[in-house]
Amino acid sequence: MKPTHSATIKDVAKKAKVSIATVSRVLNNLTGYSDKTRQKVMEAIKETNYQPNAIARGLINKRTQTIGVLLPKVSVQFSSDILQGIGEYAQSHDYSVIVCNTDADGSRTLKYLQVLREKQVDGIIYTSEVLKPEYYEVIQAMKIPVVLVASESPYASVPYVKVNDWQASYDAVTYLIGKGHRRIAMISGTEKDPIAGRPRVQGYLKALADHGIPFDSKYLVHGNFLFDGGYRGMEEILQKAPEVTAVFAASDETALGVLSAAAKHGVKVPQDLSLVGYDNVKLAQMSVPALTTVQQPLFAMGQVAAAKLISMIMTGVVAENQLVPHSIVERETVGTIGND
Amino acid sequence: MKPTHSATIKDVAKKAKVSIATVSRVLNNLTGYSDKTRQKVMEAIKETNYQPNAIARGLINKRTQTIGVLLPKVSVQFSSDILQGIGEYAQSHDYSVIVCNTDADGSRTLKYLQVLREKQVDGIIYTSEVLKPEYYEVIQAMKIPVVLVASESPYASVPYVKVNDWQASYDAVTYLIGKGHRRIAMISGTEKDPIAGRPRVQGYLKALADHGIPFDSKYLVHGNFLFDGGYRGMEEILQKAPEVTAVFAASDETALGVLSAAAKHGVKVPQDLSLVGYDNVKLAQMSVPALTTVQQPLFAMGQVAAAKLISMIMTGVVAENQLVPHSIVERETVGTIGND
DNA sequence: CTGAAAGCGCTTACAG
DNA sequence: CTGAAAGCGCTTACAG
């Protein structure tokens, strides 16, 4: 007679003729049972096709072995590379991940946080966005660790892992200058974004200044990290400042928008215009010409964030912030210019 | 004196001077308490900052309000569009989603299934891959519903939602024929893939046959749904069959590979060569020229799958299979050819 | 080495 | 309308 319900520890105990305490012990590889008992229990587990119930376990252990990941939809490829890294690390350390698409909508974030709390996740990874005080507060109340990826925060208890955006941007522009460019425009991300918006603009400005190139405000146009921002930005530049020889785009998607607009207006890349992107997302290799870009190690960032979080869960000690290395991957969109 | 632990139903009961049963009742909007009691309880909830514990609730209800989603990494954009749809629907119906990246690795799938079982998910969505008998078996044992997206199965208890791949492919090729092309090559997906591989090839073959175009085996090359498959496939075609005037690629990524290879060899799209992709992923709008492609409503497919799954969870009755409509979105990669 | 019992935070008959 | 009690499937002192 097959049981209609899935086997529980009780069924195993009965079949093995031991107490549930003993079953629990062998299940958890504790000590305190003879080898013979172990045999009996193992056999009963096989026979009953027993599977532990993580919910019951979680209730008593106050550990669910699951973490929550909050990420905005923005620039999907970007997010999913990070998510991939998180998932990889988590899974190999016996954690599951609940994903929450905040979709750049604040009220949703709060709701998700609520759910994660009720579901008793052991920790949270927060991606690509500023950790607003209101979010920080509720997370505090949850008494679980959080780590930020591709974002940063002023909270000592919330470590982050990210690239040095300012520096990366500085390097990209310096790279362009090294190729002989002086009339370099930038299409930024969202203007007010304090993480990936402003710092990258600052890096651009500083690189110009350090190389004695006066800043021309026509050369800076604000985008939104997306394709259309790049497209429109490029058209604006073409109109207001056609003398520009290079464009630095704040994301690869933006750069692809530039590429499209350039093609539409008969501007040849890299012959007439050089272009550098940012992210080195899979896209960057697939365009024609292939995109020279600033690489962020997205997958690794996800892994590192997961590692930090899990370490915080286990030890209770706050992890260090971590700046991960960026680099410029050279492909086909940058040309050299002779001195003029 | 602040409690060191988060408030439980017990704390609320004490503060409101009622039993935990009563608290539970108002929490769940049941009947059986005076308005006055309700007031007291609500107040106590506020004061204690009580949050329900979904784990405890799940243990007794045998419902966790979470579903598991299995998806391979292949063609990330594709997967994340579907995931987005699932997430959207799930969240608005009070379900959380645990994502499992199977990464085209079988043993991993089994392990994930195990985890999902232990975590007592209420249902599973399985994406883009064949549901192998061994997987089906363990899912059966879990006694929870499954639905397939962008895949199909012979199991009556496992509904799927997908596009009619055969038909979509047939339509794409017919479209090319309608534009005057007769020497049409195809770069397929993974050759043996029974879902997105073979049926699309069959559709190609049938469209050719129906229009009296003899099939030339040089015109069919197998790729892998990825960029490099398209790139290499295009080079192969250029070499073996340079007379080809159109290529049908089994995925947008593949099509971008074709675009790159074409550019590399000086073949102009659409002037020298027409190209149709498959998926209509965000990528397709970002290439130069923008890709004409077969659109799969990925986001909607995710939503529909989630809807079916949740309905199955609630009602216990198996949902119907669903073929969702595809269409051809015309952009810039197809040119017309005069009769010859 | 082993088991009886308490308890994790809830829900739900059952009585009153 | 309200509460005491049993129970969901586990783990973990505590005794022996």
XYZ file of C-alpha atoms (C1' of nucleotides) in Angstrom:
712
model
C 0.000 0.000 0.000
C 1.592 3.214 -1.164
C 1.275 6.206 1.122
C -0.650 9.031 -0.429
C 1.605 11.647 1.081
C 5.327 12.031 0.648
C 7.330 10.220 3.259
C 8.347 12.155 6.342
C 10.960 11.496 8.904
C 8.286 9.734 10.891
C 7.701 7.176 8.178
C 11.384 6.531 7.966
C 11.614 6.127 11.721
C 8.788 3.666 11.791
C 10.202 1.606 8.973
C 13.654 1.573 10.519
C 12.235 0.972 13.977
C 14.099 3.841 15.547
C 13.079 7.243 16.842
C 12.790 10.268 14.641
C 15.636 11.811 16.599
C 17.912 9.112 15.375
C 16.772 9.498 11.817
C 17.450 13.182 12.074
C 20.918 12.443 13.357
C 21.932 10.278 10.477
C 20.277 12.637 8.038
C 22.444 15.437 9.324
C 25.578 13.382 9.657
C 25.773 13.950 13.374
C 27.348 11.502 15.740
C 25.654 9.193 18.135
C 24.424 6.055 16.481
C 25.833 2.676 15.682
C 26.762 1.706 12.219
C 23.990 -0.818 12.272
C 21.391 1.832 13.025
C 22.762 3.922 10.249
C 22.335 1.029 7.862
C 18.764 0.499 8.894
C 17.944 4.148 8.561
C 19.595 4.504 5.186
C 17.644 1.565 3.960
C 14.390 2.953 5.227
C 15.180 6.242 3.488
C 15.668 4.415 0.216
C 12.544 2.372 0.621
C 10.302 5.241 1.533
C 11.921 7.492 -1.026
C 12.215 10.052 1.688
C 13.135 13.665 0.877
C 13.783 16.184 3.608
C 11.374 19.060 3.918
C 13.386 22.252 3.799
C 10.462 24.269 5.042
C 10.208 22.389 8.304
C 13.936 22.513 8.591
C 13.944 26.225 7.908
C 11.366 26.901 10.542
C 13.440 25.417 13.265
C 16.885 26.375 12.031
C 15.920 29.907 11.171
C 17.883 29.437 7.996
C 16.227 28.924 4.669
C 19.294 28.587 2.488
C 17.847 31.066 0.098
C 18.856 34.562 -0.819
C 16.902 37.280 -2.527
C 18.212 39.205 -5.505
C 16.712 42.537 -6.409
C 17.408 43.824 -9.870
C 15.958 46.397 -12.179
C 15.058 45.396 -15.696
C 17.223 48.126 -17.135
C 19.626 46.777 -19.663
C 18.639 43.184 -19.281
C 21.834 41.664 -20.547
C 23.752 43.493 -17.903
C 21.542 42.246 -15.107
C 21.404 38.698 -16.257
C 25.165 38.434 -16.474
C 25.361 39.443 -12.842
C 22.507 37.158 -11.945
C 24.269 34.315 -13.644
C 27.309 34.866 -11.465
C 25.229 35.010 -8.340
C 23.312 31.896 -9.282
C 26.436 29.947 -10.021
C 28.047 30.700 -6.705
C 24.877 30.317 -4.719
C 23.991 26.976 -6.175
C 27.412 25.533 -5.558
C 27.116 26.609 -1.935
C 23.651 25.225 -1.438
C 21.695 28.403 -1.642
C 18.717 29.072 -3.837
C 17.946 32.453 -5.258
C 14.642 34.236 -5.463
C 14.744 36.911 -8.140
C 12.805 40.105 -7.869
C 12.486 42.362 -10.858
C 12.103 45.794 -9.390
C 11.744 47.269 -12.816
C 12.865 50.704 -11.779
C 9.726 51.112 -9.764
C 10.170 52.068 -6.159
C 6.922 50.874 -4.649
C 7.611 47.498 -6.087
C 10.933 47.289 -4.331
C 9.284 47.800 -0.986
C 6.769 45.121 -1.732
C 9.478 42.697 -2.739
C 11.434 43.420 0.380
C 8.332 42.583 2.324
C 7.947 39.271 0.563
C 11.589 38.393 1.062
C 11.192 39.112 4.699
C 8.153 36.929 5.061
C 9.893 34.173 3.188
C 12.759 34.469 5.624
C 15.565 34.733 3.134
C 18.993 34.610 4.695
C 20.354 37.618 2.844
C 19.826 40.010 -0.012
C 21.789 41.157 -3.019
C 20.793 44.496 -4.350
C 21.808 45.392 -7.865
C 22.521 48.445 -9.995
C 20.576 50.953 -7.993
C 20.960 53.281 -5.092
C 19.923 51.803 -1.803
C 17.460 54.408 -0.690
C 17.207 55.124 3.027
C 13.682 53.737 3.113
C 14.917 50.436 1.726
C 17.871 50.411 4.026
C 15.567 50.850 6.964
C 13.377 47.883 6.236
C 16.388 45.745 5.525
C 17.822 46.780 8.857
C 14.624 45.636 10.489
C 15.003 42.268 8.802
C 18.326 41.756 10.509
C 19.884 40.011 7.553
C 22.945 40.955 5.545
C 22.810 42.800 2.254
C 25.411 43.377 -0.375
C 25.341 45.714 -3.315
C 26.586 44.927 -6.817
C 27.227 47.572 -9.402
C 26.127 50.102 -6.872
C 27.448 51.675 -3.724
C 26.174 53.000 -0.462
C 27.216 55.126 2.449
C 26.183 52.458 4.931
C 29.065 50.776 6.670
C 27.072 47.620 7.178
C 26.349 47.277 3.472
C 29.393 46.340 1.434
C 29.450 46.723 -2.303
C 31.266 45.231 -5.230
C 31.697 47.352 -8.278
C 34.071 48.793 -10.774
C 35.592 52.188 -10.140
C 33.334 53.991 -12.555
C 35.126 57.243 -12.377
C 38.432 55.616 -13.149
C 37.065 53.396 -15.876
C 35.600 56.375 -17.613
C 38.803 58.315 -17.165
C 40.726 55.453 -18.701
C 38.413 55.139 -21.659
C 38.686 58.793 -22.518
C 42.419 58.767 -21.961
C 42.604 55.836 -24.319
C 40.814 57.859 -26.968
C 43.135 60.781 -26.372
C 46.039 58.417 -26.762
C 44.716 57.549 -30.185
C 45.006 61.173 -31.143
C 41.448 62.310 -30.518
C 40.773 65.685 -28.958
C 37.224 66.444 -30.005
C 35.648 63.747 -27.901
C 31.962 63.718 -27.100
C 30.255 61.717 -24.414
C 26.774 60.283 -24.294
C 26.193 59.650 -20.636
C 23.741 57.449 -18.834
C 20.873 58.820 -16.860
C 21.977 62.292 -15.891
C 21.277 62.167 -12.198
C 22.275 58.583 -11.583
C 24.845 58.837 -8.805
C 26.398 55.455 -9.498
C 26.777 54.978 -13.215
C 25.711 58.400 -14.391
C 27.630 61.202 -12.755
C 30.901 59.440 -11.924
C 31.397 58.495 -15.531
C 30.824 62.054 -16.617
C 33.303 63.210 -14.003
C 35.884 60.785 -15.286
C 35.372 62.110 -18.787
C 35.747 65.687 -17.642
C 38.847 64.988 -15.649
C 40.541 63.085 -18.444
C 39.925 65.996 -20.756
C 41.238 68.475 -18.219
C 44.330 66.429 -17.426
C 45.240 66.455 -21.071
C 44.679 70.123 -21.590
C 41.548 69.722 -23.636
C 38.961 72.364 -22.866
C 35.500 71.060 -22.233
C 32.841 72.083 -24.693
C 29.346 71.646 -23.303
C 27.980 70.763 -26.735
C 30.069 67.622 -26.493
C 28.212 66.206 -23.515
C 24.754 64.825 -24.062
C 22.709 62.813 -21.634
C 21.253 59.472 -22.513
C 19.633 56.723 -20.495
C 21.897 53.690 -20.884
C 19.605 52.447 -23.623
C 19.761 52.140 -27.374
C 17.431 54.997 -28.108
C 19.388 57.306 -25.829
C 22.480 56.555 -27.865
C 20.679 56.999 -31.131
C 19.199 60.341 -30.241
C 22.370 61.442 -28.541
C 24.343 60.759 -31.671
C 21.923 62.685 -33.832
C 22.178 65.600 -31.472
C 25.937 65.521 -31.625
C 25.962 65.247 -35.383
C 23.859 68.340 -35.540
C 25.451 70.495 -32.880
C 29.028 69.317 -33.130
C 29.752 67.510 -36.379
C 33.460 68.109 -35.881
C 33.603 65.470 -33.158
C 35.972 62.591 -33.955
C 35.162 60.250 -31.130
C 32.275 59.347 -28.865
C 32.409 57.689 -25.507
C 29.114 56.004 -24.668
C 28.161 55.140 -21.101
C 26.918 51.684 -22.021
C 27.218 49.208 -24.848
C 23.578 49.572 -25.692
C 24.053 53.279 -25.964
C 27.033 52.662 -28.210
C 24.946 50.494 -30.490
C 22.492 53.327 -30.758
C 25.376 55.530 -31.810
C 26.398 52.978 -34.400
C 22.901 52.920 -35.868
C 22.575 56.670 -35.996
C 26.012 56.956 -37.527
C 25.122 54.462 -40.231
C 21.888 56.283 -40.904
C 23.757 59.515 -41.486
C 26.526 58.026 -43.511
C 29.135 58.443 -40.829
C 31.627 55.596 -41.017
C 32.963 53.973 -37.851
C 35.867 53.962 -37.222
C 36.981 55.939 -40.295
C 34.940 59.071 -39.631
C 34.191 58.483 -35.993
C 35.667 56.440 -33.195
C 33.474 54.900 -30.542
C 34.007 53.335 -27.135
C 31.271 51.633 -25.162
C 30.951 50.506 -21.572
C 30.091 47.115 -20.016
C 31.380 44.620 -22.534
C 28.172 42.781 -22.611
C 27.753 40.017 -25.182
C 26.309 42.549 -27.578
C 29.615 44.273 -27.920
C 31.098 41.456 -29.953
C 28.120 41.131 -32.189
C 27.916 44.547 -33.747
C 29.452 45.578 -37.039
C 32.034 46.832 -36.485
C 32.627 45.029 -33.190
C 32.669 47.413 -30.295
C 35.729 48.590 -28.427
C 34.526 48.942 -24.878
C 35.242 49.152 -21.174
C 34.838 45.764 -19.670
C 33.155 45.197 -16.349
C 33.543 41.652 -15.069
C 29.811 41.253 -14.578
C 29.737 37.529 -14.054
C 32.583 37.665 -11.560
C 30.957 40.574 -9.790
C 27.905 38.440 -9.255
C 29.995 35.645 -7.892
C 31.930 37.892 -5.565
C 28.765 39.474 -4.275
C 27.273 36.075 -3.553
C 30.465 34.993 -1.845
C 30.449 38.064 0.363
C 26.824 37.653 1.227
C 27.136 34.015 2.119
C 30.181 34.715 4.199
C 28.230 37.378 6.049
C 25.394 34.969 6.600
C 27.736 32.381 8.019
C 30.037 34.518 10.091
C 27.986 37.574 10.861
C 30.908 39.825 10.086
C 30.466 42.564 7.513
C 32.478 42.012 4.350
C 34.786 44.611 2.859
C 33.847 46.752 -0.070
C 35.458 45.580 -3.234
C 36.477 47.445 -6.335
C 36.909 44.986 -9.164
C 39.254 45.635 -12.068
C 38.024 46.997 -15.354
C 39.877 47.022 -18.640
C 39.519 48.227 -22.162
C 38.850 45.570 -24.736
C 39.926 46.730 -28.124
C 37.880 45.715 -31.087
C 37.058 47.609 -34.212
C 35.441 50.920 -33.435
C 38.429 53.079 -32.649
C 40.706 54.643 -35.220
C 43.878 56.654 -34.838
C 44.122 60.289 -35.718
C 47.315 62.082 -36.724
C 48.283 65.286 -34.946
C 46.622 68.413 -36.221
C 12.679 47.040 26.204
C 12.905 45.980 22.597
C 12.545 42.306 21.869
C 15.674 40.849 20.380
C 13.729 38.632 18.034
C 11.190 39.634 15.443
C 7.661 39.672 16.729
C 5.609 36.531 16.304
C 1.936 35.946 16.446
C 2.418 35.179 20.104
C 3.762 38.625 20.856
C 0.849 40.174 19.076
C -1.597 38.021 20.994
C -0.076 38.975 24.295
C -0.089 42.657 23.511
C -3.684 42.537 22.272
C -4.724 40.289 25.138
C -6.316 37.711 22.913
C -5.363 34.192 21.833
C -3.093 33.464 18.948
C -6.020 31.823 17.225
C -7.788 35.125 17.142
C -4.756 36.912 15.832
C -4.471 34.342 13.115
C -8.085 34.910 12.217
C -7.785 38.608 11.710
C -4.475 38.151 9.937
C -6.184 35.910 7.434
C -9.337 37.924 7.155
C -11.471 35.107 8.420
C -14.682 35.641 10.275
C -15.346 35.214 13.918
C -14.269 38.205 15.931
C -15.805 41.456 16.974
C -14.791 44.686 15.443
C -13.330 45.711 18.746
C -11.059 42.697 18.825
C -9.974 43.424 15.328
C -9.019 46.922 16.355
C -6.974 45.677 19.272
C -5.200 43.135 17.150
C -4.448 45.571 14.367
C -3.012 47.938 16.866
C -0.853 45.269 18.417
C 0.408 44.342 14.963
C 1.415 47.917 14.337
C 3.077 48.283 17.678
C 5.039 45.084 17.503
C 5.840 45.640 13.847
C 4.719 42.112 13.262
C 5.423 40.370 9.955
C 4.013 36.956 9.200
C 6.463 34.110 8.813
C 5.784 32.490 5.476
C 7.876 29.489 6.404
C 5.705 28.559 9.338
C 2.681 29.249 7.247
C 4.034 27.114 4.448
C 4.690 24.224 6.725
C 1.130 23.969 7.814
C -0.580 25.025 4.603
C 1.574 22.902 2.390
C 1.760 25.847 0.069
C 4.828 27.996 -0.214
C 3.612 30.488 -2.777
C 6.754 29.980 -4.733
C 7.417 28.415 -8.077
C 10.633 27.148 -9.571
C 11.830 28.136 -13.020
C 14.387 26.038 -14.803
C 16.167 27.632 -17.694
C 19.303 27.007 -19.675
C 21.745 29.826 -20.142
C 21.612 29.458 -23.901
C 20.828 32.705 -25.574
C 20.481 34.709 -22.416
C 18.310 37.429 -23.838
C 15.785 34.884 -24.914
C 15.571 33.301 -21.490
C 15.410 36.514 -19.589
C 12.539 37.817 -21.681
C 10.579 34.744 -20.749
C 11.671 34.989 -17.154
C 10.534 38.561 -17.071
C 7.071 37.525 -18.170
C 6.924 34.781 -15.593
C 8.132 37.085 -12.855
C 5.620 39.755 -13.704
C 2.675 37.438 -13.569
C 3.886 35.546 -10.550
C 4.523 38.601 -8.488
C 1.146 40.103 -9.213
C -0.419 36.855 -8.050
C 1.611 36.585 -4.893
C 4.075 33.999 -5.988
C 7.826 34.232 -5.767
C 10.132 32.619 -8.241
C 13.271 30.646 -7.625
C 15.438 30.596 -10.737
C 17.616 27.688 -11.630
C 20.177 28.026 -14.364
C 20.523 24.552 -15.741
C 23.154 25.722 -18.134
C 22.609 22.945 -20.604
C 23.959 20.474 -18.115
C 21.774 17.542 -17.296
C 23.119 16.481 -13.943
C 22.534 19.982 -12.741
C 18.897 19.809 -13.671
C 18.387 16.800 -11.494
C 20.070 18.513 -8.603
C 17.903 21.577 -9.020
C 14.794 19.496 -9.157
C 15.855 17.971 -5.884
C 16.308 21.365 -4.289
C 12.972 22.581 -5.566
C 11.367 19.551 -4.095
C 12.952 20.058 -0.717
C 11.961 23.668 -0.766
C 8.414 22.585 -1.465
C 7.738 24.802 -4.434
C 4.145 24.738 -5.591
C 4.945 24.242 -9.245
C 7.628 24.330 -11.890
C 8.135 26.055 -15.213
C 10.552 24.357 -17.497
C 12.027 26.345 -20.341
C 13.482 25.816 -23.786
C 14.491 22.230 -23.398
C 13.127 18.778 -23.805
C 11.642 17.334 -20.668
C 13.596 14.128 -20.457
C 11.834 11.088 -19.037
C 14.142 11.073 -16.044
C 13.134 14.620 -15.204
C 9.523 13.879 -15.794
C 9.724 11.007 -13.380
C 11.064 12.984 -10.477
C 8.586 15.742 -11.124
C 5.828 13.170 -11.063
C 7.067 12.050 -7.693
C 6.851 15.600 -6.446
C 3.179 15.709 -7.218
C 3.224 19.291 -8.352
C 2.250 20.778 -11.692
C 4.745 21.653 -14.404
C 4.391 23.677 -17.524
C 6.748 23.998 -20.430
C 7.597 27.209 -22.287
C 9.274 27.277 -25.637
C 9.316 23.528 -25.506
C 6.890 20.687 -25.822
C 6.328 17.245 -24.440
C 4.413 14.085 -25.081
C 3.077 14.005 -21.538
C -0.576 14.776 -21.253
C -0.152 16.125 -17.757
C 2.455 18.639 -18.858
C 1.039 21.461 -20.943
C 3.255 23.707 -23.003
C 3.139 27.165 -24.436
C 5.112 27.845 -27.546
C 5.089 29.129 -31.046
C 4.432 26.731 -33.889
C 8.049 26.495 -34.929
C 7.403 24.568 -38.059
C 4.856 27.082 -39.251
C 6.910 30.102 -38.247
C 9.828 28.789 -40.222
C 7.600 27.977 -43.158
C 6.243 31.511 -43.081
C 9.667 33.091 -42.919
C 10.904 31.176 -45.923
C 7.683 31.813 -47.811
C 8.128 35.483 -47.076
C 11.578 35.376 -48.619
C 10.198 33.548 -51.636
C 7.548 36.212 -51.921
C 10.315 38.759 -52.174
C 11.590 36.955 -55.219
C 14.280 34.809 -53.626
C 14.799 31.249 -54.750
C 18.336 30.489 -53.700
C 17.645 30.535 -49.983
C 20.020 29.053 -47.477
C 19.281 28.210 -43.889
C 21.530 28.213 -40.870
C 19.711 26.065 -38.395
C 19.995 25.765 -34.651
C 21.426 22.736 -32.983
C 20.919 19.969 -35.478
C 19.294 17.406 -33.245
C 17.232 19.759 -31.150
C 13.708 18.390 -31.503
C 12.030 21.629 -30.466
C 13.753 24.537 -32.118
C 16.141 22.656 -34.341
C 14.459 20.104 -36.533
C 10.991 21.619 -36.876
C 12.435 24.834 -38.226
C 14.434 22.921 -40.766
C 11.309 21.018 -41.746
C 9.422 24.251 -42.231
C 12.185 25.524 -44.464
C 12.167 22.365 -46.529
C 8.423 22.340 -46.909
C 8.220 25.966 -47.945
C 10.803 25.306 -50.617
C 8.953 22.240 -51.832
C 5.587 23.950 -51.862
C 6.977 26.602 -54.141
C 8.646 24.256 -56.504
C 12.148 25.065 -55.375
C 14.403 22.028 -55.308
C 16.384 21.624 -52.130
C 20.134 21.851 -52.419
C 21.911 20.319 -49.474
C 24.723 22.869 -49.701
C 22.152 25.434 -48.701
C 21.512 23.962 -45.289
C 24.146 24.373 -42.631
C 23.797 23.618 -38.961
C 24.575 26.161 -36.304
C 23.934 26.303 -32.570
C 21.621 29.264 -32.045
C 24.650 31.363 -31.175
C 26.603 34.123 -32.841
C 29.581 32.002 -33.738
C 27.353 29.393 -35.339
C 25.946 32.072 -37.584
C 29.338 33.475 -38.372
C 30.841 30.160 -39.315
C 27.697 29.082 -41.092
C 27.795 32.170 -43.258
C 31.416 31.634 -44.154
C 30.619 28.093 -45.131
C 27.784 29.232 -47.341
C 29.865 31.938 -48.933
C 32.367 29.340 -49.852
C 30.161 26.493 -50.940
C 27.232 28.413 -52.354
C 28.063 32.038 -53.098
C 25.074 32.263 -55.416
C 22.710 32.314 -52.450
C 20.585 35.471 -52.279
C 18.958 34.994 -48.904
C 19.670 33.368 -45.575
C 17.191 32.306 -42.960
C 18.828 32.054 -39.542
C 17.274 30.031 -36.744
C 17.867 32.733 -34.150
C 18.617 36.431 -34.014
C 21.996 35.787 -32.543
C 22.774 33.503 -35.414
C 21.602 36.212 -37.788
C 23.968 38.704 -36.202
C 26.749 36.259 -36.805
C 25.711 36.176 -40.440
C 25.750 39.959 -40.538
C 29.267 40.057 -39.168
C 30.582 37.446 -41.546
C 28.886 39.161 -44.458
C 30.476 42.485 -43.545
C 33.843 40.826 -43.203
C 33.580 39.435 -46.712
C 32.212 42.553 -48.277
C 28.751 41.157 -48.805
C 26.173 43.920 -48.430
C 22.905 43.283 -46.632
C 20.286 43.630 -47.999
C 21.711 44.603 -51.403
C 23.723 41.446 -52.006
C 22.056 39.235 -49.475
C 18.782 39.172 -47.633
C 18.553 37.889 -44.085
C 15.763 36.854 -41.760
C 16.292 36.014 -38.108
C 14.174 34.320 -35.486
C 13.063 35.424 -31.995
C 12.854 39.190 -32.272
C 14.905 39.672 -29.206
C 15.975 43.215 -28.338
C 19.154 42.658 -30.317
C 17.247 42.556 -33.550
C 16.525 46.268 -33.487
C 20.041 47.200 -32.601
C 21.988 45.802 -35.496
C 22.978 47.688 -38.629
C 20.981 47.107 -40.688
C 18.139 46.338 -38.284
C 17.070 42.740 -38.516
C 13.929 41.474 -40.185
C 12.898 38.541 -38.064
C 10.275 36.118 -36.866
C 8.833 37.366 -33.658
C 8.077 35.115 -30.749
C 6.106 36.840 -28.005
C 8.605 35.808 -25.356
C 7.396 38.037 -22.580
C 3.788 37.018 -23.138
C 4.779 33.376 -23.312
C 6.291 33.710 -19.863
C 3.144 35.287 -18.555
C 0.902 32.675 -20.085
C 3.020 29.882 -18.702
C 2.865 31.378 -15.231
C -0.870 31.819 -15.549
C -1.332 28.207 -16.548
C 0.874 26.960 -13.775
C -0.830 28.988 -11.101
C -4.213 27.910 -12.329
C -3.079 24.312 -12.120
C -1.824 24.877 -8.613
C -5.127 26.354 -7.556
C -7.543 24.091 -9.343
C -5.614 20.902 -9.826
C -6.818 20.610 -13.390
C -4.278 20.309 -16.176
C -4.165 23.331 -18.465
C -4.412 23.119 -22.235
C -1.438 23.338 -24.498
C -1.172 26.689 -26.132
C 0.316 27.724 -29.431
C 0.972 31.445 -29.384
C 1.006 33.543 -32.535
C 4.195 34.464 -34.285
C 4.671 37.126 -36.923
C 7.291 38.550 -39.189
C 8.596 41.926 -38.254
C 10.023 43.682 -41.233
C 13.052 45.825 -40.754
C 15.983 46.368 -43.027
C 17.652 43.111 -43.943
C 15.452 41.876 -46.732
C 15.562 43.113 -50.296
C 13.422 42.272 -53.287
C 14.689 40.384 -56.263
C 13.310 40.597 -59.790
C 12.371 37.395 -61.619
C 15.200 35.638 -63.319
C 24.116 4.829 21.409
C 19.080 6.034 21.774
C 14.411 8.018 22.694
C 10.750 11.160 24.747
C 9.715 15.723 24.709
C 9.747 20.524 23.732
C 9.555 23.852 20.405
C 10.108 26.609 15.667
C 5.505 30.025 14.162
C 1.807 29.246 12.385
C -3.551 27.252 11.149
C -7.613 24.872 12.105
C -10.965 21.850 13.874
C -13.331 21.516 18.277
C -15.697 23.305 22.364
C -17.791 26.622 24.583
C -17.193 35.720 19.267
C -13.161 33.318 21.533
C -9.552 30.108 23.347
C -7.063 25.594 24.333
C -5.048 22.165 21.859
C -3.282 19.447 18.189
C -0.345 19.289 14.499
C 2.620 20.671 10.084
C 7.969 18.092 9.732
C 11.675 18.874 11.540
C 16.024 19.694 15.364
C 18.029 19.654 19.730
C 18.804 19.720 24.519
C 18.062 16.390 28.188
C 18.014 11.811 30.317
C 19.219 7.481 30.380
